[in-house]
Amino acid sequence: MKFGQQLRESLFPDWKFYYVDYSGLKRFLYERTDKGYTADDESEFVKLLDSELEKVNNFQQTKSSEMKRRIEYCEKQVDLITQNPAPEDAKREQLDIIEREIDAVIGEVYELAKFTRLNFTAFMKIVKKHDKNAPFVLKPMFAEQLNSRPFFKENFDELLLELSRLYNIVRNGGVDVDGSKDPQSGNGQNFVRQTTKYWVHPDNVMELKLYILKYLPVLIYRTKGATKPPNPAITSIYFDNDKLDLYQGRLEKSEGAEAIRLRWYGDMDSTEIFVERKTHHEDWTGEKSVKERFSIKEKYVNDYLAGEYTLDSKIERLREEGKKSEQDLHDMETLSREVLESVKTKHLEPVVRSFYNRTAFQIPGDARVRISLDTELTMVREDSFDGKPRAGNNWRRTDIGVDYPFSQLPEQDVCRFPYAILEVKLQTQSGVEPPQWVLDLIDSHLVEAVPKFS
């Protein structure tokens, strides 16, 4: 299907006059190039394109502000309803009205996300057609125009979080009952656990998020004293040698195969780095594969990997504070020693970085359904196998942060995975079916099952 037809069939009818006039711009190009494209034609085309960009940007900003006002209105109405001494049945009826308004807002947020995506694609395609058919190059200049009116950078996460919180409160009769619960509590033992993964096309990400939040709130891990949601980025540096022995062992599922990575959450200024080891065990051993980790301050990472720093002082402090059992402290010391031994004997170094932004959905204290959606998954080279010292003497390269899509990197150093990854974890009693909405989701057009994907 040609893009012009796709645009016509995908636009939201109520907003049809605010989309970029892709057909008109394309018609202008072809008519003028047939006659001999001149500098005057170029000047006129640039004005038309700029006018379209202004129209799209203004509309997107206006609608985004409108969504925020409508959400604020719903929040105030919920507060009024919960403070009203009316009977519970009357309150429930009023909350149902608010829920319908939230549904309407969700519908428009989805359309606005699609509006943003379609128009950005339209601009990219029309500029590409221009540079192919006209005797002028427009792409560099238009990139500057886009950056001055960056409607395409709106990711709607702030709206998503507010809608999620509102839905959760309305579902619970106007009370935020989950606010003080431990997100990871409720993990009982007598259950059947099932984990499945799915690929999600970028065009379906927002629709998927909005569908899930109707049933599960967005799970937010707030650090003590934090006033805003944490950065959703998760970054890991995987270590290996020039023969990729660790990778091969994991690929072949060899007994005792290990993966060693250093991980942090959020921005580059995160001071806590987690040293993690995954160890694979075959079924015949009677042992389960395990993931172990300990944390270390970023400023000590290089010294630790060089064997010049130990966890002795940290372990002693934790012992004095009584925050860990003696077994936990022993395991921490053993793990730190064994990871360092692997680094030395196997000649491990930073090889590849994985990056993604994670949105997690779960009712705090209820582990029956847990869902995570990882977007912008990217792999970046950290190695120096080809003689290029990407990380130098550091444990990670310093020329990038969490600034997806890492456009400052040469293309041979970066691989952007084309899909988002949905992981669904179910914990149900034996013989009990998962919730119907989960079954509907995994059977929908929004996801594609990928068994054993890792």
mmCIF file of N, CA and C in Angstrom, residues 157-262:
data_model
loop_
_atom_site.group_PDB
_atom_site.id
_atom_site.type_symbol
_atom_site.label_atom_id
_atom_site.label_comp_id
_atom_site.label_asym_id
_atom_site.label_seq_id
_atom_site.Cartn_x
_atom_site.Cartn_y
_atom_site.Cartn_z
ATOM 1 N N ASP A 157 4.324 9.614 27.912
ATOM 2 C CA ASP A 157 4.482 8.826 29.133
ATOM 3 C C ASP A 157 3.877 9.519 30.352
ATOM 4 N N GLU A 158 3.986 10.843 30.399
ATOM 5 C CA GLU A 158 3.413 11.578 31.526
ATOM 6 C C GLU A 158 1.897 11.397 31.569
ATOM 7 N N LEU A 159 1.255 11.496 30.397
ATOM 8 C CA LEU A 159 -0.191 11.268 30.331
ATOM 9 C C LEU A 159 -0.534 9.837 30.701
ATOM 10 N N LEU A 160 0.285 8.906 30.250
ATOM 11 C CA LEU A 160 0.056 7.492 30.530
ATOM 12 C C LEU A 160 0.054 7.219 32.034
ATOM 13 N N LEU A 161 1.015 7.786 32.746
ATOM 14 C CA LEU A 161 1.111 7.578 34.190
ATOM 15 C C LEU A 161 -0.098 8.159 34.917
ATOM 16 N N GLU A 162 -0.523 9.337 34.497
ATOM 17 C CA GLU A 162 -1.687 9.958 35.144
ATOM 18 C C GLU A 162 -2.955 9.159 34.879
ATOM 19 N N LEU A 163 -3.128 8.705 33.641
ATOM 20 C CA LEU A 163 -4.306 7.898 33.307
ATOM 21 C C LEU A 163 -4.300 6.581 34.082
ATOM 22 N N SER A 164 -3.124 5.983 34.205
ATOM 23 C CA SER A 164 -3.008 4.730 34.956
ATOM 24 C C SER A 164 -3.420 4.930 36.410
ATOM 25 N N ARG A 165 -2.923 5.986 37.033
ATOM 26 C CA ARG A 165 -3.251 6.249 38.439
ATOM 27 C C ARG A 165 -4.748 6.515 38.610
ATOM 28 N N LEU A 166 -5.314 7.277 37.663
ATOM 29 C CA LEU A 166 -6.746 7.579 37.726
ATOM 30 C C LEU A 166 -7.593 6.315 37.611
ATOM 31 N N TYR A 167 -7.258 5.476 36.639
ATOM 32 C CA TYR A 167 -7.993 4.231 36.453
ATOM 33 C C TYR A 167 -7.954 3.381 37.721
ATOM 34 N N ASN A 168 -6.783 3.323 38.326
ATOM 35 C CA ASN A 168 -6.617 2.503 39.525
ATOM 36 C C ASN A 168 -7.489 3.022 40.666
ATOM 37 N N ILE A 169 -7.532 4.346 40.828
ATOM 38 C CA ILE A 169 -8.344 4.938 41.895
ATOM 39 C C ILE A 169 -9.828 4.704 41.645
ATOM 40 N N VAL A 170 -10.262 4.923 40.402
ATOM 41 C CA VAL A 170 -11.676 4.736 40.070
ATOM 42 C C VAL A 170 -12.094 3.276 40.253
ATOM 43 N N ARG A 171 -11.216 2.346 39.854
ATOM 44 C CA ARG A 171 -11.515 0.916 40.021
ATOM 45 C C ARG A 171 -11.725 0.547 41.485
ATOM 46 N N ASN A 172 -11.005 1.268 42.374
ATOM 47 C CA ASN A 172 -11.063 0.951 43.800
ATOM 48 C C ASN A 172 -11.995 1.881 44.568
ATOM 49 N N GLY A 173 -13.007 2.372 43.883
ATOM 50 C CA GLY A 173 -14.023 3.166 44.553
ATOM 51 C C GLY A 173 -13.587 4.537 44.990
ATOM 52 N N GLY A 174 -12.560 5.076 44.318
ATOM 53 C CA GLY A 174 -12.113 6.420 44.638
ATOM 54 C C GLY A 174 -10.967 6.474 45.626
ATOM 55 N N VAL A 175 -10.429 5.313 45.987
ATOM 56 C CA VAL A 175 -9.342 5.268 46.973
ATOM 57 C C VAL A 175 -8.085 4.694 46.338
ATOM 58 N N ASP A 176 -6.959 5.333 46.590
ATOM 59 C CA ASP A 176 -5.674 4.836 46.089
ATOM 60 C C ASP A 176 -5.154 3.790 47.072
ATOM 61 N N VAL A 177 -5.785 2.607 47.058
ATOM 62 C CA VAL A 177 -5.501 1.602 48.090
ATOM 63 C C VAL A 177 -4.150 0.949 47.917
ATOM 64 N N ASP A 178 -3.537 1.065 46.742
ATOM 65 C CA ASP A 178 -2.287 0.358 46.500
ATOM 66 C C ASP A 178 -1.057 1.221 46.732
ATOM 67 N N GLY A 179 -1.281 2.467 47.109
ATOM 68 C CA GLY A 179 -0.165 3.395 47.202
ATOM 69 C C GLY A 179 0.937 2.985 48.149
ATOM 70 N N SER A 180 0.583 2.290 49.241
ATOM 71 C CA SER A 180 1.596 1.951 50.237
ATOM 72 C C SER A 180 2.045 0.509 50.178
ATOM 73 N N LYS A 181 1.580 -0.249 49.210
ATOM 74 C CA LYS A 181 1.940 -1.665 49.133
ATOM 75 C C LYS A 181 3.283 -1.871 48.469
ATOM 76 N N ASP A 182 3.969 -2.920 48.893
ATOM 77 C CA ASP A 182 5.223 -3.303 48.263
ATOM 78 C C ASP A 182 4.910 -3.904 46.905
ATOM 79 N N PRO A 183 5.452 -3.347 45.817
ATOM 80 C CA PRO A 183 5.149 -3.864 44.484
ATOM 81 C C PRO A 183 5.464 -5.338 44.326
ATOM 82 N N GLN A 184 6.473 -5.832 45.044
ATOM 83 C CA GLN A 184 6.904 -7.204 44.842
ATOM 84 C C GLN A 184 6.312 -8.163 45.865
ATOM 85 N N SER A 185 5.465 -7.685 46.756
ATOM 86 C CA SER A 185 4.853 -8.590 47.724
ATOM 87 C C SER A 185 3.769 -9.407 47.044
ATOM 88 N N GLY A 186 3.279 -10.411 47.735
ATOM 89 C CA GLY A 186 2.208 -11.227 47.180
ATOM 90 C C GLY A 186 2.683 -12.354 46.310
ATOM 91 N N ASN A 187 3.979 -12.661 46.318
ATOM 92 C CA ASN A 187 4.501 -13.752 45.508
ATOM 93 C C ASN A 187 4.391 -15.065 46.256
ATOM 94 N N GLY A 188 3.238 -15.672 46.244
ATOM 95 C CA GLY A 188 3.023 -16.929 46.952
ATOM 96 C C GLY A 188 3.749 -18.084 46.308
ATOM 97 N N GLN A 189 3.722 -19.247 46.987
ATOM 98 C CA GLN A 189 4.490 -20.394 46.532
ATOM 99 C C GLN A 189 3.658 -21.427 45.792
ATOM 100 N N ASN A 190 2.404 -21.633 46.184
ATOM 101 C CA ASN A 190 1.606 -22.726 45.626
ATOM 102 C C ASN A 190 0.865 -22.301 44.363
ATOM 103 N N PHE A 191 1.640 -21.917 43.355
ATOM 104 C CA PHE A 191 1.047 -21.427 42.124
ATOM 105 C C PHE A 191 1.789 -22.007 40.927
ATOM 106 N N VAL A 192 1.091 -21.999 39.783
ATOM 107 C CA VAL A 192 1.725 -22.345 38.519
ATOM 108 C C VAL A 192 2.196 -21.047 37.883
ATOM 109 N N ARG A 193 3.492 -20.963 37.561
ATOM 110 C CA ARG A 193 4.046 -19.750 36.974
ATOM 111 C C ARG A 193 4.336 -19.964 35.496
ATOM 112 N N GLN A 194 3.995 -18.975 34.695
ATOM 113 C CA GLN A 194 4.188 -19.066 33.248
ATOM 114 C C GLN A 194 4.659 -17.720 32.721
ATOM 115 N N THR A 195 5.734 -17.737 31.933
ATOM 116 C CA THR A 195 6.271 -16.510 31.339
ATOM 117 C C THR A 195 6.319 -16.666 29.825
ATOM 118 N N THR A 196 5.745 -15.717 29.118
ATOM 119 C CA THR A 196 5.769 -15.741 27.649
ATOM 120 C C THR A 196 6.185 -14.364 27.139
ATOM 121 N N LYS A 197 6.826 -14.354 25.963
ATOM 122 C CA LYS A 197 7.285 -13.107 25.373
ATOM 123 C C LYS A 197 6.685 -12.911 23.992
ATOM 124 N N TYR A 198 6.524 -11.629 23.640
ATOM 125 C CA TYR A 198 5.894 -11.264 22.378
ATOM 126 C C TYR A 198 6.623 -10.072 21.780
ATOM 127 N N TRP A 199 6.609 -10.004 20.457
ATOM 128 C CA TRP A 199 7.091 -8.822 19.758
ATOM 129 C C TRP A 199 5.911 -7.902 19.487
ATOM 130 N N VAL A 200 6.183 -6.599 19.558
ATOM 131 C CA VAL A 200 5.139 -5.599 19.336
ATOM 132 C C VAL A 200 5.654 -4.585 18.316
ATOM 133 N N HIS A 201 4.907 -4.393 17.255
ATOM 134 C CA HIS A 201 5.296 -3.405 16.246
ATOM 135 C C HIS A 201 5.223 -2.012 16.863
ATOM 136 N N PRO A 202 6.165 -1.119 16.526
ATOM 137 C CA PRO A 202 6.146 0.239 17.094
ATOM 138 C C PRO A 202 4.819 0.964 16.918
ATOM 139 N N ASP A 203 4.129 0.697 15.808
ATOM 140 C CA ASP A 203 2.837 1.353 15.577
ATOM 141 C C ASP A 203 1.780 0.927 16.593
ATOM 142 N N ASN A 204 2.011 -0.211 17.264
ATOM 143 C CA ASN A 204 1.014 -0.735 18.197
ATOM 144 C C ASN A 204 1.352 -0.489 19.661
ATOM 145 N N VAL A 205 2.506 0.128 19.923
ATOM 146 C CA VAL A 205 2.968 0.274 21.309
ATOM 147 C C VAL A 205 2.005 1.090 22.159
ATOM 148 N N MET A 206 1.597 2.261 21.674
ATOM 149 C CA MET A 206 0.724 3.108 22.488
ATOM 150 C C MET A 206 -0.636 2.461 22.703
ATOM 151 N N GLU A 207 -1.195 1.865 21.657
ATOM 152 C CA GLU A 207 -2.486 1.181 21.802
ATOM 153 C C GLU A 207 -2.382 0.069 22.838
ATOM 154 N N LEU A 208 -1.257 -0.660 22.815
ATOM 155 C CA LEU A 208 -1.051 -1.745 23.777
ATOM 156 C C LEU A 208 -0.972 -1.208 25.200
ATOM 157 N N LYS A 209 -0.194 -0.158 25.413
ATOM 158 C CA LYS A 209 -0.079 0.429 26.747
ATOM 159 C C LYS A 209 -1.434 0.879 27.287
ATOM 160 N N LEU A 210 -2.196 1.549 26.438
ATOM 161 C CA LEU A 210 -3.494 2.062 26.868
ATOM 162 C C LEU A 210 -4.488 0.944 27.143
ATOM 163 N N TYR A 211 -4.341 -0.162 26.423
ATOM 164 C CA TYR A 211 -5.205 -1.321 26.684
ATOM 165 C C TYR A 211 -4.874 -1.924 28.049
ATOM 166 N N ILE A 212 -3.597 -2.130 28.319
ATOM 167 C CA ILE A 212 -3.190 -2.796 29.560
ATOM 168 C C ILE A 212 -3.549 -1.962 30.788
ATOM 169 N N LEU A 213 -3.350 -0.636 30.720
ATOM 170 C CA LEU A 213 -3.561 0.175 31.915
ATOM 171 C C LEU A 213 -5.021 0.228 32.351
ATOM 172 N N LYS A 214 -5.934 -0.241 31.487
ATOM 173 C CA LYS A 214 -7.330 -0.342 31.913
ATOM 174 C C LYS A 214 -7.504 -1.439 32.959
ATOM 175 N N TYR A 215 -6.561 -2.378 32.988
ATOM 176 C CA TYR A 215 -6.673 -3.530 33.891
ATOM 177 C C TYR A 215 -5.563 -3.583 34.938
ATOM 178 N N LEU A 216 -4.398 -3.046 34.601
ATOM 179 C CA LEU A 216 -3.270 -3.032 35.539
ATOM 180 C C LEU A 216 -2.666 -1.633 35.578
ATOM 181 N N PRO A 217 -2.352 -1.126 36.760
ATOM 182 C CA PRO A 217 -1.698 0.182 36.822
ATOM 183 C C PRO A 217 -0.233 0.086 36.427
ATOM 184 N N VAL A 218 0.308 1.204 35.964
ATOM 185 C CA VAL A 218 1.745 1.269 35.701
ATOM 186 C C VAL A 218 2.466 1.187 37.037
ATOM 187 N N LEU A 219 3.414 0.281 37.121
ATOM 188 C CA LEU A 219 4.151 0.059 38.368
ATOM 189 C C LEU A 219 5.344 1.000 38.422
ATOM 190 N N ILE A 220 5.422 1.793 39.480
ATOM 191 C CA ILE A 220 6.496 2.779 39.609
ATOM 192 C C ILE A 220 7.312 2.467 40.855
ATOM 193 N N TYR A 221 8.615 2.298 40.653
ATOM 194 C CA TYR A 221 9.526 2.096 41.771
ATOM 195 C C TYR A 221 10.092 3.464 42.168
ATOM 196 N N ARG A 222 9.560 4.031 43.206
ATOM 197 C CA ARG A 222 10.036 5.343 43.648
ATOM 198 C C ARG A 222 11.108 5.183 44.722
ATOM 199 N N THR A 223 12.207 5.898 44.552
ATOM 200 C CA THR A 223 13.220 5.909 45.596
ATOM 201 C C THR A 223 12.798 6.886 46.685
ATOM 202 N N LYS A 224 13.336 6.697 47.867
ATOM 203 C CA LYS A 224 12.951 7.521 49.005
ATOM 204 C C LYS A 224 13.241 8.991 48.717
ATOM 205 N N GLY A 225 12.239 9.839 48.927
ATOM 206 C CA GLY A 225 12.417 11.269 48.725
ATOM 207 C C GLY A 225 12.197 11.722 47.296
ATOM 208 N N ALA A 226 11.944 10.773 46.369
ATOM 209 C CA ALA A 226 11.761 11.148 44.960
ATOM 210 C C ALA A 226 10.437 11.868 44.780
ATOM 211 N N THR A 227 10.443 12.898 43.948
ATOM 212 C CA THR A 227 9.232 13.684 43.710
ATOM 213 C C THR A 227 8.651 13.446 42.326
ATOM 214 N N LYS A 228 9.386 12.749 41.471
ATOM 215 C CA LYS A 228 8.874 12.458 40.130
ATOM 216 C C LYS A 228 9.212 11.026 39.752
ATOM 217 N N PRO A 229 8.484 10.452 38.784
ATOM 218 C CA PRO A 229 8.753 9.070 38.373
ATOM 219 C C PRO A 229 10.185 8.900 37.894
ATOM 220 N N PRO A 230 10.787 7.757 38.161
ATOM 221 C CA PRO A 230 12.173 7.540 37.749
ATOM 222 C C PRO A 230 12.289 7.379 36.249
ATOM 223 N N ASN A 231 13.486 7.625 35.736
ATOM 224 C CA ASN A 231 13.780 7.385 34.327
ATOM 225 C C ASN A 231 13.607 5.893 34.048
ATOM 226 N N PRO A 232 12.859 5.516 32.998
ATOM 227 C CA PRO A 232 12.569 4.095 32.754
ATOM 228 C C PRO A 232 13.688 3.317 32.077
ATOM 229 N N ALA A 233 14.833 3.969 31.818
ATOM 230 C CA ALA A 233 15.916 3.305 31.089
ATOM 231 C C ALA A 233 16.577 2.218 31.928
ATOM 232 N N ILE A 234 16.881 1.092 31.276
ATOM 233 C CA ILE A 234 17.656 0.007 31.879
ATOM 234 C C ILE A 234 18.807 -0.293 30.929
ATOM 235 N N THR A 235 20.039 -0.190 31.434
ATOM 236 C CA THR A 235 21.216 -0.373 30.597
ATOM 237 C C THR A 235 22.117 -1.437 31.207
ATOM 238 N N SER A 236 22.632 -2.329 30.375
ATOM 239 C CA SER A 236 23.515 -3.396 30.842
ATOM 240 C C SER A 236 24.751 -3.475 29.952
ATOM 241 N N ILE A 237 25.897 -3.711 30.563
ATOM 242 C CA ILE A 237 27.143 -3.944 29.842
ATOM 243 C C ILE A 237 27.499 -5.415 30.011
ATOM 244 N N TYR A 238 27.516 -6.163 28.917
ATOM 245 C CA TYR A 238 27.824 -7.594 28.967
ATOM 246 C C TYR A 238 29.316 -7.797 28.712
ATOM 247 N N PHE A 239 29.902 -8.655 29.551
ATOM 248 C CA PHE A 239 31.329 -8.938 29.445
ATOM 249 C C PHE A 239 31.561 -10.284 28.757
ATOM 250 N N ASP A 240 32.625 -10.351 27.977
ATOM 251 C CA ASP A 240 33.005 -11.583 27.296
ATOM 252 C C ASP A 240 34.455 -11.433 26.845
ATOM 253 N N ASN A 241 34.987 -12.450 26.159
ATOM 254 C CA ASN A 241 36.345 -12.334 25.609
ATOM 255 C C ASN A 241 36.280 -12.327 24.090
ATOM 256 N N ASP A 242 37.434 -12.259 23.455
ATOM 257 C CA ASP A 242 37.441 -12.120 21.998
ATOM 258 C C ASP A 242 36.991 -13.388 21.277
ATOM 259 N N LYS A 243 36.856 -14.508 22.011
ATOM 260 C CA LYS A 243 36.318 -15.728 21.417
ATOM 261 C C LYS A 243 34.823 -15.879 21.700
ATOM 262 N N LEU A 244 34.270 -14.944 22.452
ATOM 263 C CA LEU A 244 32.852 -14.956 22.834
ATOM 264 C C LEU A 244 32.481 -16.260 23.540
ATOM 265 N N ASP A 245 33.333 -16.707 24.442
ATOM 266 C CA ASP A 245 33.105 -17.975 25.150
ATOM 267 C C ASP A 245 31.826 -17.951 25.981
ATOM 268 N N LEU A 246 31.563 -16.826 26.667
ATOM 269 C CA LEU A 246 30.358 -16.771 27.499
ATOM 270 C C LEU A 246 29.103 -16.811 26.641
ATOM 271 N N TYR A 247 29.148 -16.084 25.537
ATOM 272 C CA TYR A 247 27.994 -16.078 24.626
ATOM 273 C C TYR A 247 27.741 -17.475 24.059
ATOM 274 N N GLN A 248 28.807 -18.150 23.638
ATOM 275 C CA GLN A 248 28.664 -19.494 23.073
ATOM 276 C C GLN A 248 28.116 -20.468 24.107
ATOM 277 N N GLY A 249 28.600 -20.355 25.341
ATOM 278 C CA GLY A 249 28.116 -21.244 26.391
ATOM 279 C C GLY A 249 26.633 -21.064 26.661
ATOM 280 N N ARG A 250 26.182 -19.810 26.663
ATOM 281 C CA ARG A 250 24.745 -19.547 26.876
ATOM 282 C C ARG A 250 23.928 -20.024 25.683
ATOM 283 N N LEU A 251 24.491 -19.832 24.473
ATOM 284 C CA LEU A 251 23.782 -20.238 23.264
ATOM 285 C C LEU A 251 23.613 -21.755 23.219
ATOM 286 N N GLU A 252 24.651 -22.469 23.618
ATOM 287 C CA GLU A 252 24.616 -23.936 23.600
ATOM 288 C C GLU A 252 23.998 -24.517 24.868
ATOM 289 N N LYS A 253 23.690 -23.624 25.836
ATOM 290 C CA LYS A 253 23.119 -24.047 27.122
ATOM 291 C C LYS A 253 23.995 -25.086 27.813
ATOM 292 N N SER A 254 25.287 -24.834 27.802
ATOM 293 C CA SER A 254 26.232 -25.730 28.460
ATOM 294 C C SER A 254 26.026 -25.672 29.971
ATOM 295 N N GLU A 255 26.239 -26.802 30.644
ATOM 296 C CA GLU A 255 26.108 -26.828 32.092
ATOM 297 C C GLU A 255 27.117 -25.864 32.721
ATOM 298 N N GLY A 256 26.614 -24.983 33.588
ATOM 299 C CA GLY A 256 27.459 -24.009 34.266
ATOM 300 C C GLY A 256 27.768 -22.769 33.458
ATOM 301 N N ALA A 257 27.194 -22.655 32.240
ATOM 302 C CA ALA A 257 27.447 -21.463 31.419
ATOM 303 C C ALA A 257 26.982 -20.214 32.165
ATOM 304 N N GLU A 258 27.795 -19.183 32.100
ATOM 305 C CA GLU A 258 27.458 -17.975 32.847
ATOM 306 C C GLU A 258 27.414 -16.751 31.937
ATOM 307 N N ALA A 259 26.626 -15.805 32.364
ATOM 308 C CA ALA A 259 26.593 -14.481 31.726
ATOM 309 C C ALA A 259 26.921 -13.479 32.817
ATOM 310 N N ILE A 260 27.812 -12.554 32.516
ATOM 311 C CA ILE A 260 28.218 -11.543 33.492
ATOM 312 C C ILE A 260 27.944 -10.171 32.888
ATOM 313 N N ARG A 261 27.227 -9.361 33.650
ATOM 314 C CA ARG A 261 26.882 -8.033 33.152
ATOM 315 C C ARG A 261 26.901 -7.033 34.301
ATOM 316 N N LEU A 262 27.070 -5.776 33.956
ATOM 317 C CA LEU A 262 26.947 -4.664 34.895
ATOM 318 C C LEU A 262 25.754 -3.836 34.448
#
